[in-house]
Amino acid sequence: LRNIFDAKCKIQTFWITTVTFNKEEEMSGTELKSLDDAYLWYDYFSCPQMTASYNPTAMKSGEALPAYLHSSSSGEQLMKAVNSIPAYVAQSKYFFVLCPPIQHESGKFCNFLSWSKRGWCKAEEVSRRLSHFNKLVVVVESEKQGFLHDSHDYLCHAVGTGEFSCCDMNHMVDGNPIPCDKIKVSAIVQKVLSARIPQLASSSLQLDVFFHRFLKSVNPSLLRGLPNVPTTQEGDLAGFLKDLRFSGSSVQDTKPL
């Protein structure tokens, strides 16, 4: 961010985004300068963190135990923060993806591609895409390299098909069973959809009408692979047209695919 402020890092549209979506944008000097007074929300240090395996012998003598480790409400506070992720993302003007090519301590190589496969990262991306349909995200790959990116991958590769650490561990930590994170993520994605769809449905703007129909149509795809998803009820043509806000005149004017 400091390099962005000092104009050492130029943020332009990624060439694939330009070719695929015909978008060519650049963060202006005014935008970059405004970040100097911005508030940052970063999931790692903005959410209370839990330690799955705490080793008291590793603590120095007389060292105080971190509050979040002995607080009975730590889990509750963490869940409140996690459930608030869609709200933070929706209210943020910019969405930064910090994904420098680097080797993880596990030996795996991490970059933008690996980020896009992580279930929790996909959940944050979906929250961003559904609250800011036409806004590009800022992908940062090094101290002086970043670009504006757009993608519809979230439509093809649903959050429920992403990689989750709990699933990699077979939902066991230190011999104890743990719940699957997909349960939490499912609630988050459904919360975003349940808030966004009615909001668009109440608007008469043509673009909002389009996005309302879009979300209603892709709803099952976005929830694919997630648990506790309501079953889709089949209906008749009249109900379908009403649900997607098609009137008699608009149907007549609509050309078939």
Coordinates of N, CA, C and O in Angstrom, one line a residue, residues 182-183 186 190 226-230:
K182 N -17.8 -25.8 5.8 CA -18.8 -25.6 4.8 C -20.2 -25.2 5.4 O -21.0 -24.5 4.7
I183 N -20.4 -25.7 6.6 CA -21.7 -25.3 7.3 C -21.7 -23.8 7.5 O -22.7 -23.2 7.3
S186 N -21.9 -22.0 4.1 CA -23.2 -22.1 3.5 C -24.1 -21.0 4.1 O -24.9 -20.3 3.3
Q190 N -25.7 -17.9 1.8 CA -27.2 -17.8 1.8 C -27.6 -16.4 2.4 O -28.6 -15.9 1.9
L226 N -22.7 -27.1 -1.1 CA -22.8 -26.6 0.3 C -24.0 -27.3 1.0 O -25.0 -27.7 0.4
P227 N -23.8 -27.6 2.3 CA -24.9 -28.2 3.1 C -26.0 -27.3 3.5 O -25.9 -26.1 3.4
N228 N -27.1 -27.9 4.0 CA -28.2 -27.1 4.5 C -28.8 -26.1 3.5 O -29.1 -24.9 3.9
V229 N -28.9 -26.5 2.3 CA -29.4 -25.6 1.2 C -30.9 -26.0 0.9 O -31.2 -27.2 0.8
P230 N -31.8 -25.0 1.0 CA -33.2 -25.3 0.7 C -33.4 -25.9 -0.7 O -32.7 -25.5 -1.6

